């Protein structure tokens, strides 16, 4: 039993009905004397990443009980980009991040709690939970929901792009379509590639807010239940020591997370989520840190889509602790974590107790060796995975995942082909109306435009079309799926909806991507190269005539979000 006086005790003295309401459910006279823990998850029938979370919540609750606390479970179901593809529902996905964070804040603020456990698996729920943790500054532990099992041939659910394109082109049988539907998502958990869901699980652990080894555990294994139970026990230790979220989410912890992001080949959506979490800490994350760190940190993880293998193999290879162990000279090992110990102490403990050797045996089931999944630094020639681009097309910046870009496309000049929505661009790809060498634009899809949807349907269609998949570039003020492959530039800021340069581009303007020099430029007008001065003059003339296109009337959260969201380069959060 904990020897502390819960904060809830003082609040109950003010209004006795608080305890009476609890005892009207399944609390008794002993429960109301105990430290009280809010367990907030995103359990629901919304997607495989959330469907199984009630089991983790139950284990965390048992752990709380074991250490003399009293848990209470609350739920705010999240949504999935996969269900939102191809229709206007995608516009709501990023906005949902703030709504989930707001609901957790409401749950945790209207009732006094001594500690907080947050449980989620996927893209927007994990950053929402981390944002809420930063706001609330309670003793907090985050529990990741783990990895989905691989599809056939070590595949992933991301095959949907190829299947959907071929179906629209009548180039696939209905049996092949059904084969994918039956095997693409063979279990619960986050999708099997290093998309945003898996990336954010890894970054939650890298920030120190999740227990060591908890990111990317296969969702069907006992280990994820054991870590959930352990988290329930550990939250009481954090309460006793009064170690809160803000003591863990320090600037040094964010830098550590960016180092890990570079090494694992993480999603570009981390550019949205880490700044938004830091904003809740009243700390402005310098987005240029991503670029600086990616120039010096080796990309050591061979995980789809920038590599070969599904995410569960990274956990079998030692997970985030093994990545941190290899890169420990680049990390601040003195940062505090939810174990109540430093990162350095955690890594030494895992190494000494045999975790790395124990899980490596699972790799042998696949005839794999650790170094095939996590490359030794001495055998790694690629540094980092993402970059920030700037230039007259993106004065405030844009992002690209260069680890997924073919070498020959890292410097390219091509004619612009402009679309004012993803649907228009996607249809052009389906109809084979895009020519090799073109630079496609999808604009008015930023936070103030349509809510910053992802472009996965179109990027996968491009990659599935042999005539253009190795010779074209896609540029957008929207965002991308973490599974995106190829030369795709996103988060272009200022965005088109506020009159940024991307709104002024016209068909056949010449666009240059120069990855080595981190430049994204308009270098010609109407197919002819021009001087910098000539281009500035033309853009000024176009800006004087520019009128934002009319949009259909919006309501509720989408209206609020598109009127008040910050730019993609600042995190896309509501001001």
Tab-separated table of N, CA and C in Angstrom, residues 380-481:
chain	number	residue	atom	x	y	z
A	380	UNK	N	26.818	1.184	-42.370
A	380	UNK	CA	25.753	2.086	-42.815
A	380	UNK	C	26.350	3.257	-43.568
A	381	UNK	N	25.848	3.473	-44.789
A	381	UNK	CA	26.350	4.577	-45.608
A	381	UNK	C	25.351	5.723	-45.709
A	382	UNK	N	24.100	5.484	-45.299
A	382	UNK	CA	23.058	6.505	-45.395
A	382	UNK	C	22.898	7.205	-44.057
A	383	UNK	N	22.817	8.513	-44.093
A	383	UNK	CA	22.626	9.291	-42.873
A	383	UNK	C	21.262	9.973	-42.901
A	384	UNK	N	20.496	9.723	-41.837
A	384	UNK	CA	19.196	10.338	-41.703
A	384	UNK	C	18.189	9.833	-42.710
A	385	UNK	N	16.976	10.389	-42.627
A	385	UNK	CA	15.888	9.952	-43.503
A	385	UNK	C	15.029	11.105	-43.995
A	386	UNK	N	15.028	12.232	-43.291
A	386	UNK	CA	14.150	13.343	-43.661
A	386	UNK	C	14.950	14.641	-43.724
A	387	UNK	N	14.406	15.594	-44.476
A	387	UNK	CA	15.074	16.881	-44.628
A	387	UNK	C	14.048	17.992	-44.717
A	388	UNK	N	14.489	19.189	-44.393
A	388	UNK	CA	13.687	20.394	-44.578
A	388	UNK	C	14.198	21.111	-45.811
A	389	UNK	N	13.280	21.418	-46.707
A	389	UNK	CA	13.603	22.146	-47.922
A	389	UNK	C	13.087	23.575	-47.812
A	390	UNK	N	13.823	24.513	-48.373
A	390	UNK	CA	13.368	25.896	-48.417
A	390	UNK	C	13.688	26.480	-49.788
A	391	UNK	N	13.054	27.606	-50.092
A	391	UNK	CA	13.262	28.262	-51.359
A	391	UNK	C	12.079	29.145	-51.672
A	392	UNK	N	12.048	29.690	-52.897
A	392	UNK	CA	10.960	30.614	-53.220
A	392	UNK	C	9.603	29.936	-53.319
A	393	UNK	N	9.576	28.608	-53.347
A	393	UNK	CA	8.317	27.875	-53.331
A	393	UNK	C	7.848	27.562	-51.910
A	394	UNK	N	8.786	27.497	-50.982
A	394	UNK	CA	8.467	27.165	-49.590
A	394	UNK	C	9.329	28.010	-48.655
A	395	UNK	N	9.046	29.314	-48.554
A	395	UNK	CA	9.881	30.194	-47.717
A	395	UNK	C	9.960	29.770	-46.260
A	396	UNK	N	8.881	29.181	-45.736
A	396	UNK	CA	8.875	28.734	-44.340
A	396	UNK	C	9.280	27.269	-44.206
A	397	UNK	N	9.430	26.597	-45.333
A	397	UNK	CA	9.902	25.220	-45.290
A	397	UNK	C	8.917	24.211	-45.858
A	398	UNK	N	9.456	23.038	-46.140
A	398	UNK	CA	8.697	21.864	-46.574
A	398	UNK	C	9.502	20.656	-46.141
A	399	UNK	N	8.888	19.482	-46.154
A	399	UNK	CA	9.585	18.287	-45.683
A	399	UNK	C	9.589	17.208	-46.756
A	400	UNK	N	10.632	16.404	-46.734
A	400	UNK	CA	10.743	15.272	-47.649
A	400	UNK	C	11.412	14.118	-46.923
A	401	UNK	N	10.948	12.905	-47.198
A	401	UNK	CA	11.577	11.702	-46.650
A	401	UNK	C	12.525	11.167	-47.724
A	402	UNK	N	13.782	11.608	-47.666
A	402	UNK	CA	14.702	11.303	-48.757
A	402	UNK	C	15.176	9.862	-48.758
A	403	UNK	N	14.980	9.164	-47.650
A	403	UNK	CA	15.382	7.753	-47.627
A	403	UNK	C	14.523	6.917	-48.565
A	404	UNK	N	13.375	7.458	-48.986
A	404	UNK	CA	12.492	6.740	-49.905
A	404	UNK	C	12.563	7.296	-51.324
A	405	UNK	N	13.563	8.158	-51.605
A	405	UNK	CA	13.682	8.813	-52.912
A	405	UNK	C	14.776	8.130	-53.737
A	406	UNK	N	14.485	7.719	-54.970
A	406	UNK	CA	15.531	7.139	-55.827
A	406	UNK	C	16.665	8.139	-56.045
A	407	UNK	N	17.869	7.648	-56.157
A	407	UNK	CA	19.038	8.513	-56.274
A	407	UNK	C	18.908	9.490	-57.433
A	408	UNK	N	18.397	9.029	-58.563
A	408	UNK	CA	18.341	9.895	-59.751
A	408	UNK	C	17.326	11.028	-59.618
A	409	UNK	N	16.414	10.939	-58.616
A	409	UNK	CA	15.400	11.974	-58.446
A	409	UNK	C	15.754	12.958	-57.341
A	410	UNK	N	16.934	12.830	-56.757
A	410	UNK	CA	17.312	13.750	-55.681
A	410	UNK	C	17.689	15.129	-56.208
A	411	UNK	N	17.894	15.229	-57.498
A	411	UNK	CA	18.016	16.533	-58.159
A	411	UNK	C	17.211	16.420	-59.446
A	412	UNK	N	16.211	17.297	-59.569
A	412	UNK	CA	15.303	17.169	-60.716
A	412	UNK	C	14.702	18.519	-61.046
A	413	UNK	N	14.589	18.822	-62.335
A	413	UNK	CA	13.855	19.981	-62.823
A	413	UNK	C	12.790	19.481	-63.784
A	414	UNK	N	11.545	19.893	-63.551
A	414	UNK	CA	10.471	19.436	-64.419
A	414	UNK	C	9.330	20.423	-64.465
A	415	UNK	N	8.429	20.255	-65.450
A	415	UNK	CA	7.296	21.163	-65.589
A	415	UNK	C	6.197	20.866	-64.572
A	416	UNK	N	5.607	21.922	-64.051
A	416	UNK	CA	4.543	21.767	-63.063
A	416	UNK	C	3.245	21.305	-63.715
A	417	UNK	N	2.527	20.467	-63.003
A	417	UNK	CA	1.165	20.080	-63.343
A	417	UNK	C	0.338	20.296	-62.088
A	418	UNK	N	-0.578	21.272	-62.132
A	418	UNK	CA	-1.194	21.781	-60.915
A	418	UNK	C	-2.617	21.258	-60.740
A	419	UNK	N	-2.909	20.809	-59.502
A	419	UNK	CA	-4.252	20.375	-59.136
A	419	UNK	C	-4.640	21.063	-57.823
A	420	UNK	N	-5.887	21.428	-57.705
A	420	UNK	CA	-6.367	22.100	-56.492
A	420	UNK	C	-7.030	21.158	-55.506
A	421	UNK	N	-6.912	19.857	-55.759
A	421	UNK	CA	-7.395	18.865	-54.793
A	421	UNK	C	-6.713	17.545	-55.079
A	422	UNK	N	-6.666	16.674	-54.071
A	422	UNK	CA	-6.063	15.362	-54.277
A	422	UNK	C	-6.877	14.540	-55.265
A	423	UNK	N	-8.202	14.651	-55.194
A	423	UNK	CA	-9.058	13.839	-56.047
A	423	UNK	C	-8.747	14.075	-57.523
A	424	UNK	N	-8.503	15.356	-57.894
A	424	UNK	CA	-8.190	15.679	-59.283
A	424	UNK	C	-6.868	15.044	-59.716
A	425	UNK	N	-5.889	15.121	-58.857
A	425	UNK	CA	-4.584	14.543	-59.174
A	425	UNK	C	-4.673	13.030	-59.270
A	426	UNK	N	-5.362	12.428	-58.329
A	426	UNK	CA	-5.501	10.975	-58.329
A	426	UNK	C	-6.170	10.494	-59.613
A	427	UNK	N	-7.204	11.194	-60.049
A	427	UNK	CA	-7.900	10.803	-61.265
A	427	UNK	C	-6.985	10.913	-62.472
A	428	UNK	N	-6.123	11.934	-62.485
A	428	UNK	CA	-5.171	12.085	-63.592
A	428	UNK	C	-4.194	10.914	-63.632
A	429	UNK	N	-3.778	10.442	-62.468
A	429	UNK	CA	-2.884	9.284	-62.409
A	429	UNK	C	-3.613	8.040	-62.910
A	430	UNK	N	-4.846	7.846	-62.444
A	430	UNK	CA	-5.639	6.682	-62.857
A	430	UNK	C	-5.812	6.673	-64.374
A	431	UNK	N	-6.047	7.845	-64.951
A	431	UNK	CA	-6.286	7.955	-66.395
A	431	UNK	C	-4.991	8.033	-67.197
A	432	UNK	N	-3.861	7.909	-66.529
A	432	UNK	CA	-2.541	7.968	-67.162
A	432	UNK	C	-2.341	9.284	-67.919
A	433	UNK	N	-2.785	10.382	-67.280
A	433	UNK	CA	-2.656	11.712	-67.881
A	433	UNK	C	-1.412	12.445	-67.397
A	434	UNK	N	-0.595	11.791	-66.586
A	434	UNK	CA	0.650	12.389	-66.084
A	434	UNK	C	1.804	11.855	-66.920
A	435	UNK	N	2.666	12.751	-67.389
A	435	UNK	CA	3.797	12.361	-68.219
A	435	UNK	C	5.069	12.263	-67.381
A	436	UNK	N	5.984	11.384	-67.766
A	436	UNK	CA	7.265	11.279	-67.050
A	436	UNK	C	7.955	12.638	-66.958
A	437	UNK	N	8.562	12.889	-65.805
A	437	UNK	CA	9.291	14.131	-65.598
A	437	UNK	C	8.486	15.246	-64.990
A	438	UNK	N	7.149	15.108	-64.964
A	438	UNK	CA	6.305	16.176	-64.424
A	438	UNK	C	6.482	16.339	-62.913
A	439	UNK	N	6.216	17.548	-62.448
A	439	UNK	CA	6.173	17.839	-61.017
A	439	UNK	C	4.713	18.158	-60.677
A	440	UNK	N	4.054	17.199	-60.065
A	440	UNK	CA	2.636	17.359	-59.738
A	440	UNK	C	2.478	18.194	-58.469
A	441	UNK	N	1.468	19.040	-58.453
A	441	UNK	CA	1.128	19.836	-57.279
A	441	UNK	C	-0.285	19.489	-56.825
A	442	UNK	N	-0.435	19.225	-55.534
A	442	UNK	CA	-1.759	19.135	-54.915
A	442	UNK	C	-1.801	20.221	-53.852
A	443	UNK	N	-2.642	21.213	-54.061
A	443	UNK	CA	-2.637	22.357	-53.147
A	443	UNK	C	-4.040	22.631	-52.604
A	444	UNK	N	-4.099	23.582	-51.690
A	444	UNK	CA	-5.309	23.873	-50.899
A	444	UNK	C	-5.683	22.682	-50.024
A	445	UNK	N	-4.661	21.905	-49.644
A	445	UNK	CA	-4.868	20.750	-48.766
A	445	UNK	C	-4.113	20.907	-47.455
A	446	UNK	N	-3.669	22.130	-47.130
A	446	UNK	CA	-2.995	22.385	-45.861
A	446	UNK	C	-3.984	22.536	-44.724
A	447	UNK	N	-3.512	22.849	-43.518
A	447	UNK	CA	-4.416	22.980	-42.370
A	447	UNK	C	-5.542	23.988	-42.592
A	448	UNK	N	-5.224	25.145	-43.183
A	448	UNK	CA	-6.244	26.158	-43.421
A	448	UNK	C	-7.026	25.892	-44.713
A	449	UNK	N	-6.534	24.970	-45.517
A	449	UNK	CA	-7.205	24.671	-46.765
A	449	UNK	C	-8.347	23.695	-46.586
A	450	UNK	N	-8.005	22.457	-46.267
A	450	UNK	CA	-9.043	21.433	-46.091
A	450	UNK	C	-8.841	20.606	-44.833
A	451	UNK	N	-7.891	21.000	-43.963
A	451	UNK	CA	-7.664	20.249	-42.735
A	451	UNK	C	-6.411	19.407	-42.760
A	452	UNK	N	-5.628	19.509	-43.820
A	452	UNK	CA	-4.361	18.791	-43.998
A	452	UNK	C	-4.535	17.278	-44.046
A	453	UNK	N	-5.299	16.793	-45.047
A	453	UNK	CA	-5.403	15.341	-45.239
A	453	UNK	C	-4.101	14.754	-45.748
A	454	UNK	N	-3.957	13.429	-45.620
A	454	UNK	CA	-2.794	12.769	-46.193
A	454	UNK	C	-3.077	12.398	-47.646
A	455	UNK	N	-2.007	12.193	-48.412
A	455	UNK	CA	-2.100	11.957	-49.853
A	455	UNK	C	-1.765	10.509	-50.215
A	456	UNK	N	-1.986	9.574	-49.307
A	456	UNK	CA	-1.536	8.199	-49.502
A	456	UNK	C	-2.181	7.548	-50.720
A	457	UNK	N	-3.463	7.816	-50.951
A	457	UNK	CA	-4.140	7.216	-52.090
A	457	UNK	C	-3.424	7.582	-53.388
A	458	UNK	N	-2.994	8.842	-53.483
A	458	UNK	CA	-2.349	9.299	-54.712
A	458	UNK	C	-0.885	8.877	-54.779
A	459	UNK	N	-0.163	8.966	-53.678
A	459	UNK	CA	1.251	8.572	-53.728
A	459	UNK	C	1.393	7.092	-54.068
A	460	UNK	N	0.506	6.250	-53.530
A	460	UNK	CA	0.570	4.827	-53.854
A	460	UNK	C	0.140	4.559	-55.292
A	461	UNK	N	-0.817	5.354	-55.783
A	461	UNK	CA	-1.211	5.209	-57.183
A	461	UNK	C	-0.032	5.537	-58.101
A	462	UNK	N	0.711	6.579	-57.742
A	462	UNK	CA	1.895	6.950	-58.529
A	462	UNK	C	2.923	5.820	-58.513
A	463	UNK	N	3.184	5.279	-57.317
A	463	UNK	CA	4.200	4.234	-57.205
A	463	UNK	C	3.777	2.941	-57.901
A	464	UNK	N	2.459	2.755	-58.067
A	464	UNK	CA	1.958	1.541	-58.727
A	464	UNK	C	1.847	1.705	-60.237
A	465	UNK	N	2.159	2.906	-60.745
A	465	UNK	CA	2.063	3.170	-62.184
A	465	UNK	C	3.479	3.189	-62.780
A	466	UNK	N	3.891	2.133	-63.469
A	466	UNK	CA	5.284	2.026	-63.953
A	466	UNK	C	5.729	3.172	-64.838
A	467	UNK	N	4.811	3.799	-65.560
A	467	UNK	CA	5.213	4.834	-66.513
A	467	UNK	C	5.705	6.108	-65.836
A	468	UNK	N	5.379	6.314	-64.551
A	468	UNK	CA	5.759	7.568	-63.889
A	468	UNK	C	6.410	7.388	-62.519
A	469	UNK	N	6.461	6.167	-61.998
A	469	UNK	CA	6.854	5.991	-60.593
A	469	UNK	C	8.322	6.276	-60.308
A	470	UNK	N	9.129	6.398	-61.335
A	470	UNK	CA	10.551	6.673	-61.095
A	470	UNK	C	11.012	7.981	-61.720
A	471	UNK	N	10.044	8.819	-62.159
A	471	UNK	CA	10.467	10.023	-62.873
A	471	UNK	C	9.664	11.270	-62.529
A	472	UNK	N	8.713	11.180	-61.605
A	472	UNK	CA	7.875	12.323	-61.270
A	472	UNK	C	8.019	12.684	-59.795
A	473	UNK	N	7.622	13.904	-59.476
A	473	UNK	CA	7.662	14.405	-58.105
A	473	UNK	C	6.263	14.892	-57.740
A	474	UNK	N	5.880	14.699	-56.496
A	474	UNK	CA	4.618	15.234	-55.991
A	474	UNK	C	4.921	16.240	-54.888
A	475	UNK	N	4.337	17.436	-54.985
A	475	UNK	CA	4.524	18.508	-54.005
A	475	UNK	C	3.162	18.937	-53.494
A	476	UNK	N	3.023	19.097	-52.182
A	476	UNK	CA	1.731	19.453	-51.608
A	476	UNK	C	1.893	20.262	-50.334
A	477	UNK	N	0.862	21.056	-50.028
A	477	UNK	CA	0.807	21.689	-48.713
A	477	UNK	C	0.045	20.818	-47.721
A	478	UNK	N	-0.404	19.641	-48.185
A	478	UNK	CA	-0.974	18.638	-47.299
A	478	UNK	C	0.120	17.791	-46.674
A	479	UNK	N	-0.268	16.651	-46.147
A	479	UNK	CA	0.702	15.776	-45.499
A	479	UNK	C	0.692	14.417	-46.189
A	480	UNK	N	1.596	13.549	-45.761
A	480	UNK	CA	1.707	12.223	-46.345
A	480	UNK	C	1.530	11.151	-45.266
A	481	UNK	N	1.170	9.977	-45.713
A	481	UNK	CA	1.234	8.810	-44.843
A	481	UNK	C	2.681	8.495	-44.541
